[in-house]
Amino acid sequence: MKKRLLAIAVIAGLGIMADASAADDLQQKAAAMFSAIPQYPPVIDGNEMTDAKIELGKMLFFEPRLSASHLISCNTCHNVGMGGHDYLPVSIGHGWQKGPRNSPTVFNAVFNAAQFWDGRAVDLAEQAKGPVQAGVEMNSTPERVEDTLNSMPDYVERFRQAFPGQGSPVSFDNMATAIEAFEATLITPDSNFDKYLRGNTDALNAEEQEGLALFMNKGCVACHAGTNLGGQDYYPFGLVTRPGDDILPPGDKGRFAVTATATDEYVFRAAPLRNIELTAPYFHSGAVWSLEEAVAVMGTAQLGSKLEESDVASITTFLKTLTGNIPVVQYPELPPSTDSTPRPQDMIP
Amino acid sequence: MKKRLLAIAVIAGLGIMADASAADDLQQKAAAMFSAIPQYPPVIDGNEMTDAKIELGKMLFFEPRLSASHLISCNTCHNVGMGGHDYLPVSIGHGWQKGPRNSPTVFNAVFNAAQFWDGRAVDLAEQAKGPVQAGVEMNSTPERVEDTLNSMPDYVERFRQAFPGQGSPVSFDNMATAIEAFEATLITPDSNFDKYLRGNTDALNAEEQEGLALFMNKGCVACHAGTNLGGQDYYPFGLVTRPGDDILPPGDKGRFAVTATATDEYVFRAAPLRNIELTAPYFHSGAVWSLEEAVAVMGTAQLGSKLEESDVASITTFLKTLTGNIPVVQYPELPPSTDSTPRPQDMIP
């Protein structure tokens, strides 16, 4: 009896070892494909991260007077309290106009290879200049921005401190550089997936590990890898099967507008999947509200195989482990408008 | 020689004593007319200030999904980073419509006798229900708000904790009660004027004290007294001389709309003057950007005497001592929209 029990224990032990080995294998494969979000903001070449610059960048990020109407700030569409975006299919901008594409989250955006759905900005500083000037977004101009900032002595002093040694520190370019410095702090470390990548096998339960295995084995990982599980390269949307016009509107040819290359028609940057449960609705069109539905659409459009309902559920369960610690942001105190601050221009275009 | 010096010293000493006595007198008179902002939020009858309720109220204050469009939150027009308002003549609301009056600051609003420029809301809870439903502001309905909050489990749990023992804690009324609790924390103590009122004579310099003396002697204090130097009672705008139509638009008859009493035509709540240097543009019309100009307009319209330029400057100098410590607000983390969250309605009306 004692011997039999021992034998069973040995077999059971082998079983556990085999499971453990498979689990180790999955963890090793994952560690080779993905990277954890670091605990601290990354170094940005050419943009030293000083406290003065980050604080100025935060003020500018929350500054509605960078828009012509004085209504819209970066935070309006990239809301730090709402997953770094706005829970809208497409954002509302100057004159209640609609933007052409879904607002991407600012969280972890610093880890993307390029910015915007079509990658037309090489970094966050270049990105920041876009919406400020876009007629459908903030509808301002570099000159107006500089006049606005120069009209408030507190901003002038803060630019001087953030960009020491510069003759004319208050500039549109420096605005963008400071915003980039602040945005680089908006990272979300310590998701359960990151803990798992760092070696804590128990950080994902069996169901979540199964979802991860499916995510890798079904091919999702081909486009959604790296630190942000996406955001690194460009792929045709509808690689295998073209989705409906609601999800992939025919009028938006994606990266084609940037490269004017026929093969870039309907090509978009693979969406970064960090905190994906906080960033509905999905796709550049913002047409899909349910994460399960978005996973199913991807299966058909990109992988060419209708995913089983149970696979969709399992992958979705895994994706929810990508939610990290949301950055703590203290609301900045912005200086008062002065007599020389350009007046709000709210004309409907 | 020694004797003469002594005599001069005695005379000079008497002069100092006379000045000190006048200063004491001013300080005593001021202490009788005004009250300092307290260090801690006041008690609100019927609205117990628990941490759970204040935190929920903060989330709701920053919650754009209380608006039909999901674009506009309380903080849009009562921005805690911008003096508690929006630096606009009148706010921009749903469909890019303009509001009828200048957005008052939320800072210290709890000390006003009633809310809105016409006092039509008795307290901050009643006030909070107005903009949420106003077609030109957030354009929502109580039912839609309740559906929205019920669609997010985190809100349901937080309402339960904030309103313990209630059968259906998620309600439009409780939304307003929680917002009131948060707004009551948005007070700005420790202005130099408050330090002066509390006994520190040196907290106002000679010029500022001169401005205070003018503020009291010229009659400003008749309407602008109490904790908020205003916000306590209603007065005709243009008591002596009617300002131009730009400042007092003929279409807005103020409190007349509330009371339907002929004597209330063009009657408004006296503006609270706390942090006035942070709340341009001025008046219910938001027509005047310069604080000096606003003081001059008041002299002519309400006091019937054209104030000397030096008096305007002096009173303005005093008014700038009313700027207190801005509340520190950590941006709340709002729960994600779910499949059952009512979708944004952004139709232009």
XYZ file of C-alpha atoms in Angstrom:
698
model
C 0.000 0.000 0.000
C 2.719 2.338 0.968
C 4.609 1.430 -2.198
C 1.567 2.022 -4.421
C 0.961 5.388 -2.881
C 4.570 6.269 -3.519
C 4.240 5.163 -7.132
C 1.147 7.314 -7.598
C 2.957 10.195 -6.015
C 5.852 9.747 -8.439
C 3.522 9.682 -11.453
C 1.583 12.680 -10.176
C 4.883 14.388 -9.555
C 5.955 13.757 -13.134
C 2.632 15.184 -14.301
C 3.257 18.322 -12.328
C 6.766 18.487 -13.693
C 5.457 18.134 -17.234
C 2.890 20.941 -16.631
C 5.556 23.028 -14.998
C 7.829 22.444 -17.921
C 5.122 23.500 -20.384
C 4.443 26.538 -18.275
C 8.147 27.371 -18.177
C 8.268 26.936 -21.908
C 5.362 29.344 -22.419
C 6.966 31.844 -20.091
C 10.272 31.598 -21.935
C 8.619 31.995 -25.326
C 6.671 34.981 -24.038
C 9.786 36.568 -22.583
C 11.405 36.261 -26.019
C 8.489 37.989 -27.798
C 7.445 40.669 -25.309
C 9.081 43.077 -22.868
C 7.705 44.317 -19.585
C 6.880 47.981 -19.176
C 9.807 49.419 -17.204
C 9.269 50.888 -13.752
C 10.648 54.261 -14.808
C 10.232 56.389 -17.929
C 12.684 55.596 -20.719
C 15.512 57.870 -21.804
C 14.627 59.901 -24.894
C 17.513 60.878 -27.109
C 17.840 64.644 -27.263
C 15.180 65.316 -24.633
C 16.645 65.335 -21.160
C 13.945 64.585 -18.606
C 14.267 67.261 -15.949
C 11.622 67.891 -13.306
C 11.142 71.424 -14.630
C 10.511 70.150 -18.155
C 8.161 67.373 -17.074
C 6.117 69.740 -14.922
C 5.924 72.288 -17.746
C 4.927 69.507 -20.116
C 2.150 68.490 -17.756
C 0.829 72.049 -17.649
C 0.870 72.223 -21.441
C -0.807 68.817 -21.706
C -3.713 70.171 -19.619
C -3.681 73.627 -21.258
C -6.888 74.328 -23.221
C -5.538 77.703 -24.302
C -3.275 75.883 -26.745
C -6.483 75.491 -28.755
C -8.022 78.400 -30.613
C -11.271 78.018 -28.683
C -9.584 77.629 -25.265
C -11.788 74.561 -24.808
C -9.627 71.649 -25.942
C -6.415 70.399 -24.380
C -4.343 67.282 -25.045
C -6.110 65.762 -22.045
C -9.516 66.252 -23.682
C -8.895 63.378 -26.099
C -6.064 61.661 -24.194
C -7.693 61.750 -20.782
C -5.335 60.499 -18.074
C -8.346 59.506 -15.967
C -9.881 57.412 -18.763
C -7.192 55.038 -19.949
C -5.348 57.869 -21.714
C -8.053 58.423 -24.341
C -11.710 59.507 -24.561
C -14.013 56.473 -24.962
C -15.314 57.927 -28.209
C -15.311 56.351 -31.696
C -13.658 59.513 -32.998
C -12.919 62.655 -31.012
C -14.855 65.902 -31.079
C -12.751 68.917 -31.962
C -12.971 72.600 -32.871
C -16.466 73.627 -33.867
C -17.793 70.189 -32.845
C -16.095 68.652 -35.866
C -15.314 64.948 -35.827
C -11.760 63.678 -36.107
C -11.046 61.128 -38.817
C -9.763 58.351 -36.552
C -10.090 56.934 -33.050
C -7.910 58.703 -30.478
C -5.062 56.386 -29.394
C -4.136 56.157 -25.735
C -1.255 58.293 -24.527
C -0.321 55.646 -21.957
C 2.899 53.869 -22.973
C 2.812 55.698 -26.313
C 6.495 56.449 -25.749
C 7.186 52.774 -26.506
C 5.588 52.915 -29.956
C 7.963 52.987 -32.921
C 6.061 55.952 -34.361
C 2.906 57.912 -33.544
C -0.584 58.152 -35.090
C -2.455 55.247 -36.687
C -0.417 55.770 -39.844
C 2.910 56.410 -38.088
C 3.303 59.827 -39.671
C 5.038 61.294 -36.590
C 8.382 59.838 -35.644
C 8.025 60.647 -31.948
C 5.756 62.153 -29.318
C 7.177 65.637 -29.804
C 6.320 65.631 -33.486
C 2.958 64.092 -32.665
C 2.121 66.854 -30.187
C 2.377 69.487 -32.904
C -0.281 67.815 -35.025
C -3.529 68.159 -33.063
C -2.646 71.674 -31.907
C -2.684 72.825 -35.530
C -5.299 70.503 -37.022
C -8.406 72.402 -38.081
C -10.671 69.631 -36.802
C -8.889 69.407 -33.465
C -7.380 72.423 -31.673
C -7.228 74.703 -34.715
C -4.344 76.860 -33.519
C -1.058 77.972 -35.078
C 2.525 77.969 -33.825
C 2.481 81.775 -33.738
C -0.721 81.902 -31.727
C 0.622 79.291 -29.300
C 3.800 81.287 -28.772
C 1.829 84.518 -28.277
C -0.395 82.733 -25.772
C 2.505 81.330 -23.766
C 4.430 84.600 -23.868
C 1.390 86.437 -22.494
C 1.651 84.590 -19.169
C 4.791 85.398 -17.121
C 4.650 82.088 -15.249
C 4.971 80.164 -18.518
C 7.856 82.338 -19.689
C 9.735 81.625 -16.472
C 8.988 77.912 -16.650
C 10.217 77.654 -20.251
C 13.385 79.416 -19.142
C 13.899 76.837 -16.399
C 12.980 73.873 -18.584
C 15.253 74.978 -21.466
C 18.200 76.639 -19.734
C 20.682 78.540 -21.842
C 18.331 79.093 -24.776
C 17.863 82.645 -26.024
C 14.169 82.279 -26.843
C 12.965 79.306 -24.871
C 9.255 79.965 -25.443
C 8.725 78.240 -28.771
C 6.286 75.893 -30.445
C 9.039 73.296 -30.749
C 9.876 73.498 -27.053
C 6.173 73.195 -26.239
C 6.205 69.875 -28.064
C 9.442 68.765 -26.420
C 8.070 69.478 -22.946
C 4.828 67.653 -23.710
C 6.868 64.673 -24.907
C 8.801 64.666 -21.627
C 5.572 64.588 -19.621
C 3.952 61.987 -21.843
C 6.987 59.730 -21.436
C 6.106 59.532 -17.734
C 2.647 58.179 -18.539
C 3.586 54.532 -18.417
C 1.686 51.707 -16.741
C 4.067 49.174 -15.217
C 3.304 46.110 -13.121
C 0.453 44.539 -15.026
C 0.020 40.882 -14.187
C 1.474 40.073 -17.584
C 4.586 42.081 -16.747
C 4.964 40.266 -13.454
C 4.694 37.026 -15.411
C 7.311 38.177 -17.922
C 9.588 39.055 -15.025
C 9.437 35.478 -13.739
C 6.387 35.232 -11.501
C 4.633 32.268 -13.130
C 1.642 32.570 -10.806
C 0.927 36.121 -11.943
C -1.209 34.623 -14.723
C -3.700 31.929 -13.800
C -4.244 28.818 -15.935
C -6.975 30.431 -18.058
C -4.869 33.524 -18.686
C -1.854 31.403 -19.627
C -4.051 29.455 -22.017
C -5.105 32.746 -23.589
C -1.475 33.802 -23.897
C -0.618 30.490 -25.554
C -3.469 30.971 -28.031
C -2.394 34.581 -28.661
C 1.033 33.302 -29.650
C 0.015 30.103 -31.429
C -2.815 31.586 -33.480
C -0.483 34.235 -34.863
C -1.670 37.425 -33.121
C 1.881 37.854 -31.920
C 3.107 38.297 -35.490
C 1.941 41.926 -35.358
C 1.377 42.448 -31.627
C 4.755 41.891 -30.009
C 7.341 43.950 -28.165
C 6.800 46.136 -25.113
C 3.415 47.419 -26.256
C 2.193 44.242 -27.992
C 1.863 46.373 -31.109
C 2.794 49.870 -32.136
C 5.984 48.684 -33.794
C 5.162 48.155 -37.457
C 2.543 48.508 -40.210
C 0.195 45.895 -41.625
C -2.726 45.818 -44.019
C -6.056 45.801 -42.190
C -7.929 42.986 -43.876
C -4.778 41.033 -44.631
C -6.866 37.954 -45.395
C -10.494 39.114 -45.385
C -11.531 42.707 -45.729
C -13.818 43.796 -42.849
C -17.043 45.702 -43.506
C -17.055 49.376 -44.453
C -18.164 50.318 -40.948
C -14.951 48.917 -39.488
C -12.654 49.783 -42.403
C -14.169 52.876 -44.054
C -13.160 52.969 -47.743
C -12.277 56.662 -47.546
C -9.373 56.192 -45.118
C -6.454 54.503 -46.852
C -4.197 54.653 -43.803
C -0.470 54.768 -44.360
C -0.966 55.310 -48.090
C -1.514 58.980 -47.224
C 1.986 59.062 -45.729
C 3.969 57.034 -48.267
C 1.854 57.331 -51.449
C 2.828 53.722 -52.107
C 0.136 51.451 -53.518
C 1.057 48.601 -51.199
C 0.348 50.875 -48.233
C -3.344 51.170 -49.025
C -5.358 50.298 -45.902
C -2.140 49.738 -44.019
C -2.130 50.841 -40.375
C 0.166 50.637 -37.419
C -0.663 47.514 -35.412
C -2.578 48.780 -32.390
C -0.649 48.618 -29.111
C -2.611 46.351 -26.771
C -1.456 47.615 -23.384
C -4.495 48.440 -21.164
C -6.712 47.366 -24.024
C -9.672 46.771 -21.710
C -9.575 50.514 -20.967
C -9.499 51.706 -24.573
C -12.828 50.842 -26.225
C -14.071 51.458 -28.831
C -11.560 49.648 -31.012
C -9.777 50.015 -34.372
C -8.839 53.244 -36.152
C -12.524 53.638 -36.939
C -13.596 53.163 -33.319
C -16.422 51.069 -34.732
C -16.310 48.131 -32.319
C -17.109 48.531 -28.618
C -16.691 44.981 -27.405
C -13.192 43.596 -26.894
C -14.440 40.083 -27.677
C -15.850 41.335 -30.963
C -12.583 43.104 -31.777
C -10.655 39.863 -31.192
C -13.097 37.979 -33.400
C -12.774 40.576 -36.173
C -8.995 40.284 -36.010
C -9.202 36.511 -36.338
C -11.221 36.754 -39.530
C -9.539 39.803 -41.065
C -5.905 39.130 -40.208
C -5.585 35.432 -39.470
C -8.134 34.160 -41.944
C -9.633 31.749 -39.475
C -12.864 32.250 -37.661
C -11.796 31.899 -34.040
C -13.888 29.579 -31.867
C -15.976 31.454 -29.349
C -13.998 29.815 -26.557
C -10.717 30.950 -28.145
C -12.000 34.512 -28.380
C -12.963 34.387 -24.706
C -9.622 32.942 -23.763
C -7.590 35.498 -25.704
C -9.729 38.278 -24.235
C -9.045 36.942 -20.752
C -5.336 37.130 -21.495
C -5.623 40.657 -22.915
C -7.099 41.862 -19.640
C -3.842 40.959 -17.898
C -2.226 43.804 -19.851
C -3.762 46.446 -17.598
C -1.028 48.066 -15.543
C -0.806 50.643 -12.805
C -2.352 53.877 -14.006
C -0.026 56.869 -13.500
C -0.862 59.188 -10.632
C -1.270 62.724 -11.955
C -1.753 65.782 -9.816
C -3.770 68.418 -11.664
C -1.429 71.287 -12.584
C -2.130 74.875 -11.605
C -2.188 76.894 -14.826
C -1.384 80.614 -14.862
C -4.218 83.098 -15.374
C -4.913 84.621 -18.771
C -3.685 88.195 -18.982
C -4.717 91.255 -20.949
C -2.326 90.236 -23.714
C -3.438 86.607 -23.981
C -4.950 86.067 -27.429
C -8.710 85.875 -26.996
C -10.564 82.611 -27.581
C -11.640 82.105 -31.184
C -14.630 79.826 -31.206
C -16.015 80.495 -34.660
C -17.551 77.431 -36.200
C -15.542 76.770 -39.330
C 20.862 118.714 20.921
C 20.206 115.589 22.800
C 16.905 117.049 23.972
C 15.850 118.032 20.465
C 16.610 114.588 19.148
C 14.550 113.130 21.927
C 11.668 115.464 21.115
C 11.806 114.463 17.471
C 11.848 110.848 18.498
C 8.756 111.371 20.636
C 6.902 113.084 17.813
C 7.947 110.406 15.347
C 6.870 107.817 17.891
C 3.444 109.383 18.205
C 3.179 109.348 14.444
C 3.905 105.644 14.370
C 1.387 105.098 17.115
C -1.247 107.053 15.197
C -0.508 104.978 12.048
C -0.604 101.787 14.045
C -3.876 102.820 15.561
C -5.370 103.585 12.126
C -4.077 100.255 10.883
C -5.617 98.467 13.856
C -8.838 100.280 13.203
C -8.872 99.167 9.553
C -8.136 95.616 10.585
C -10.960 95.617 13.118
C -13.419 97.089 10.651
C -12.390 94.502 8.056
C -12.753 91.670 10.558
C -16.300 92.851 11.214
C -17.226 92.846 7.499
C -15.384 89.807 6.153
C -14.547 86.294 7.262
C -11.467 84.265 6.430
C -11.815 81.124 4.341
C -11.608 78.276 6.859
C -8.771 75.776 6.698
C -11.159 72.843 6.316
C -14.357 72.350 4.288
C -17.524 73.461 6.051
C -20.198 71.107 7.357
C -23.137 70.805 4.957
C -26.475 70.021 6.556
C -27.782 66.709 5.298
C -24.623 65.823 3.380
C -22.152 64.014 5.571
C -18.646 64.396 4.135
C -17.179 60.904 4.035
C -14.006 60.040 2.149
C -15.980 57.606 -0.024
C -18.478 60.299 -0.984
C -15.849 62.953 -1.662
C -13.824 60.585 -3.851
C -16.941 59.529 -5.770
C -17.880 63.185 -6.149
C -14.454 63.915 -7.586
C -14.833 61.129 -10.121
C -18.248 62.472 -11.150
C -16.880 66.027 -11.348
C -14.307 64.809 -13.898
C -16.717 62.432 -15.661
C -17.414 63.487 -19.280
C -19.823 60.579 -19.714
C -22.328 62.526 -17.625
C -22.752 64.554 -20.816
C -24.624 63.168 -23.805
C -21.566 63.655 -26.020
C -19.095 62.171 -23.495
C -16.986 65.279 -24.101
C -17.998 67.678 -21.333
C -17.522 67.255 -17.592
C -18.050 69.666 -14.712
C -14.305 70.291 -14.897
C -14.560 71.457 -18.512
C -16.133 74.765 -17.448
C -15.071 74.734 -13.773
C -11.469 73.741 -14.358
C -9.634 73.102 -11.081
C -6.349 73.973 -12.796
C -7.637 77.342 -14.036
C -9.056 79.147 -11.030
C -12.109 76.855 -10.995
C -13.533 78.172 -14.278
C -12.616 78.321 -17.986
C -11.242 81.770 -18.904
C -14.015 82.150 -21.475
C -16.642 84.912 -21.760
C -19.310 82.203 -21.896
C -18.726 78.463 -21.973
C -18.935 76.186 -24.982
C -21.365 73.310 -24.552
C -23.092 70.512 -26.444
C -22.920 70.977 -30.195
C -20.552 73.943 -29.750
C -23.446 76.018 -28.415
C -22.676 79.019 -26.234
C -23.932 79.257 -22.671
C -25.885 82.382 -21.736
C -23.591 83.555 -18.910
C -19.998 83.485 -17.716
C -19.072 80.311 -15.846
C -18.567 81.129 -12.144
C -15.640 79.623 -10.282
C -16.271 76.474 -8.279
C -13.635 77.513 -5.754
C -15.263 78.573 -2.477
C -18.680 78.327 -4.141
C -19.808 76.432 -1.040
C -19.713 79.750 0.829
C -22.178 81.446 -1.527
C -25.706 81.889 -0.232
C -27.073 80.395 -3.455
C -25.700 79.223 -6.809
C -25.775 80.599 -10.371
C -25.661 84.287 -11.272
C -29.370 84.509 -10.516
C -29.289 82.352 -7.375
C -31.779 79.865 -8.798
C -30.140 76.889 -7.071
C -30.182 76.854 -3.281
C -27.034 74.791 -2.965
C -24.258 73.054 -4.875
C -26.200 69.786 -5.141
C -29.114 71.503 -6.850
C -26.659 73.465 -8.998
C -24.934 70.296 -10.175
C -28.145 68.992 -11.704
C -28.539 72.041 -13.933
C -25.656 71.861 -16.423
C -25.954 68.072 -16.741
C -29.441 68.505 -18.168
C -29.104 71.871 -19.925
C -29.357 71.485 -23.702
C -26.599 74.028 -24.257
C -24.286 72.412 -21.738
C -24.129 68.643 -21.151
C -27.508 67.812 -22.704
C -28.156 64.654 -20.709
C -31.104 63.394 -18.668
C -31.369 61.903 -15.167
C -32.351 58.553 -16.696
C -29.380 58.523 -19.044
C -27.026 59.477 -16.206
C -28.337 56.636 -14.052
C -28.057 54.166 -16.950
C -24.490 55.344 -17.546
C -23.441 54.978 -13.914
C -25.185 51.614 -13.546
C -23.325 50.318 -16.603
C -19.979 50.528 -14.786
C -19.606 48.143 -11.818
C -17.000 50.336 -10.148
C -19.460 53.230 -9.930
C -22.209 50.990 -8.562
C -19.892 49.809 -5.792
C -18.731 53.333 -5.022
C -22.283 54.657 -4.771
C -23.033 51.799 -2.374
C -20.097 52.812 -0.200
C -20.854 56.526 -0.390
C -24.546 56.082 0.423
C -24.645 53.123 2.800
C -27.987 51.612 3.700
C -29.800 52.937 0.647
C -31.710 50.455 -1.470
C -30.899 52.128 -4.824
C -27.871 54.286 -4.190
C -27.138 54.961 -7.874
C -29.386 57.934 -8.511
C -29.269 61.343 -10.158
C -29.864 62.964 -6.775
C -26.992 61.084 -5.177
C -24.782 62.055 -8.100
C -25.468 65.676 -7.228
C -24.963 65.093 -3.500
C -21.578 63.486 -4.101
C -20.493 66.275 -6.429
C -21.498 68.789 -3.772
C -19.348 66.948 -1.207
C -16.325 67.121 -3.505
C -16.938 70.733 -4.479
C -17.102 71.696 -0.805
C -13.458 70.650 -0.540
C -12.461 73.122 -3.269
C -11.697 75.999 -0.950
C -8.715 78.326 -1.080
C -7.581 79.278 2.416
C -4.587 81.350 3.505
C -4.742 84.270 1.131
C -2.819 87.253 2.403
C -6.139 88.922 3.131
C -7.149 85.953 5.300
C -3.892 86.147 7.206
C -4.611 89.826 7.736
C -8.148 89.102 8.933
C -6.727 86.561 11.347
C -4.540 89.209 12.950
C -1.325 89.374 10.956
C -1.225 93.095 10.145
C 1.873 92.706 8.001
C 0.145 90.277 5.666
C -1.067 93.282 3.666
C 1.450 95.962 2.769
C 0.640 99.672 2.972
C -0.635 99.866 -0.601
C -2.857 96.835 -0.144
C -4.241 98.228 3.102
C -4.973 101.485 1.319
C -6.851 99.515 -1.312
C -8.828 97.725 1.371
C -9.685 101.025 3.027
C -10.905 102.386 -0.322
C -12.874 99.176 -0.968
C -14.706 99.750 2.306
C -14.992 103.524 2.220
C -16.124 103.825 -1.399
C -18.975 101.411 -0.743
C -17.869 98.247 -2.604
C -18.291 96.411 0.675
C -22.018 97.092 0.658
C -22.473 94.189 -1.774
C -19.129 92.414 -1.526
C -18.843 91.338 2.102
C -18.787 88.077 4.038
C -16.493 85.113 3.482
C -16.570 85.376 -0.300
C -16.747 89.180 -0.570
C -19.951 88.656 -2.517
C -22.182 85.737 -3.352
C -24.535 86.554 -0.480
C -27.292 88.694 -1.946
C -28.794 90.193 -5.129
C -28.427 93.685 -6.518
C -29.391 95.515 -9.678
C -26.491 95.727 -12.143
C -26.474 99.387 -13.115
C -27.799 100.519 -9.768
C -26.817 104.080 -10.583
C -25.722 104.061 -14.218
C -26.633 101.343 -16.666
C -23.532 99.890 -18.354
C -23.409 99.384 -22.110
C -25.252 96.547 -23.821
C -22.000 94.625 -24.273
C -21.558 94.394 -20.507
C -25.238 94.155 -19.590
C -26.980 92.519 -22.575
C -30.631 93.621 -22.674
C -31.831 90.077 -23.304
C -30.690 88.730 -19.946
C -32.856 90.078 -17.143
C -31.071 88.115 -14.429
C -33.035 87.211 -11.338
C -36.269 88.369 -12.962
C -36.341 84.965 -14.668
C -36.383 83.323 -11.236
C -38.817 85.552 -9.344
C -40.884 87.163 -12.147
C -40.813 90.299 -10.036
C -40.383 93.590 -11.866
C -37.897 94.906 -9.319
C -35.669 91.920 -10.070
C -35.025 92.996 -13.649
C -31.263 93.074 -14.263
C -30.685 91.925 -10.722
C -27.780 89.513 -10.219
C -26.019 87.881 -7.336
C -23.072 90.047 -6.303
C -20.033 88.288 -7.719
C -17.843 86.601 -5.100
C -14.398 88.197 -5.319
C -12.209 85.417 -3.933
C -9.318 84.640 -6.358
C -10.699 87.342 -8.619
C -7.354 87.762 -10.388
C -7.783 84.158 -11.603
C -11.308 84.530 -12.949
C -11.252 86.856 -15.952
C -13.240 87.705 -17.973
C -15.617 89.454 -15.606
C -19.353 89.971 -15.067
C -22.182 87.590 -15.971
C -21.566 88.573 -19.581
C -17.831 87.858 -19.398
C -17.410 91.039 -21.419
C -14.506 92.621 -19.541
C -11.064 91.017 -19.439
C -9.168 93.533 -17.341
C -9.673 93.566 -13.584
C -8.905 97.287 -13.492
C -11.611 97.911 -16.088
C -14.076 95.777 -14.130
C -13.390 97.826 -10.991
C -13.876 101.041 -12.958
C -17.178 99.772 -14.426
C -18.395 98.919 -10.943
C -17.549 102.410 -9.735
C -19.659 104.022 -12.419
C -22.494 101.500 -12.539
C -22.959 100.749 -8.855
C -21.405 103.597 -6.909
C -22.239 106.384 -9.286
C -18.827 107.938 -9.004
C -16.117 107.682 -11.582
C -13.241 106.254 -9.575
C -9.888 107.979 -9.924
C -7.383 105.917 -11.867
C -5.222 105.712 -8.746
C -8.199 104.445 -6.723
C -8.909 101.766 -9.334
C -5.273 100.700 -9.183
C -5.328 100.660 -5.402
C -8.527 98.630 -5.141
C -7.179 96.211 -7.749
C -4.018 95.811 -5.708
C -6.137 94.913 -2.709
C -8.264 92.465 -4.732
C -5.148 90.524 -5.663
C -4.621 89.722 -1.975
C -7.747 87.562 -2.184
C -5.909 84.775 -4.008
C -5.600 81.782 -1.711
C -3.992 78.378 -1.827
C -5.354 76.454 -4.778
C -6.632 72.998 -3.801
C -4.430 70.065 -4.707
C -6.433 67.611 -6.815
C -5.204 64.226 -7.904
C -6.781 63.207 -11.185
C -9.305 60.415 -10.516
C -9.171 57.086 -12.301
C -12.544 56.607 -13.988
C -13.910 53.149 -14.766
C -13.972 51.959 -18.382
C -17.112 52.159 -20.492
C -18.777 48.782 -20.871
C -20.967 47.179 -23.508
C -24.028 48.511 -21.689
C -22.808 52.099 -21.305
C -25.124 54.365 -23.316
C -23.237 55.391 -26.454
C -22.137 58.998 -26.925
C -24.755 61.156 -28.617
C -23.029 63.993 -30.345
C -25.719 65.162 -32.718
C -25.620 68.885 -33.256
C -28.965 70.155 -32.017
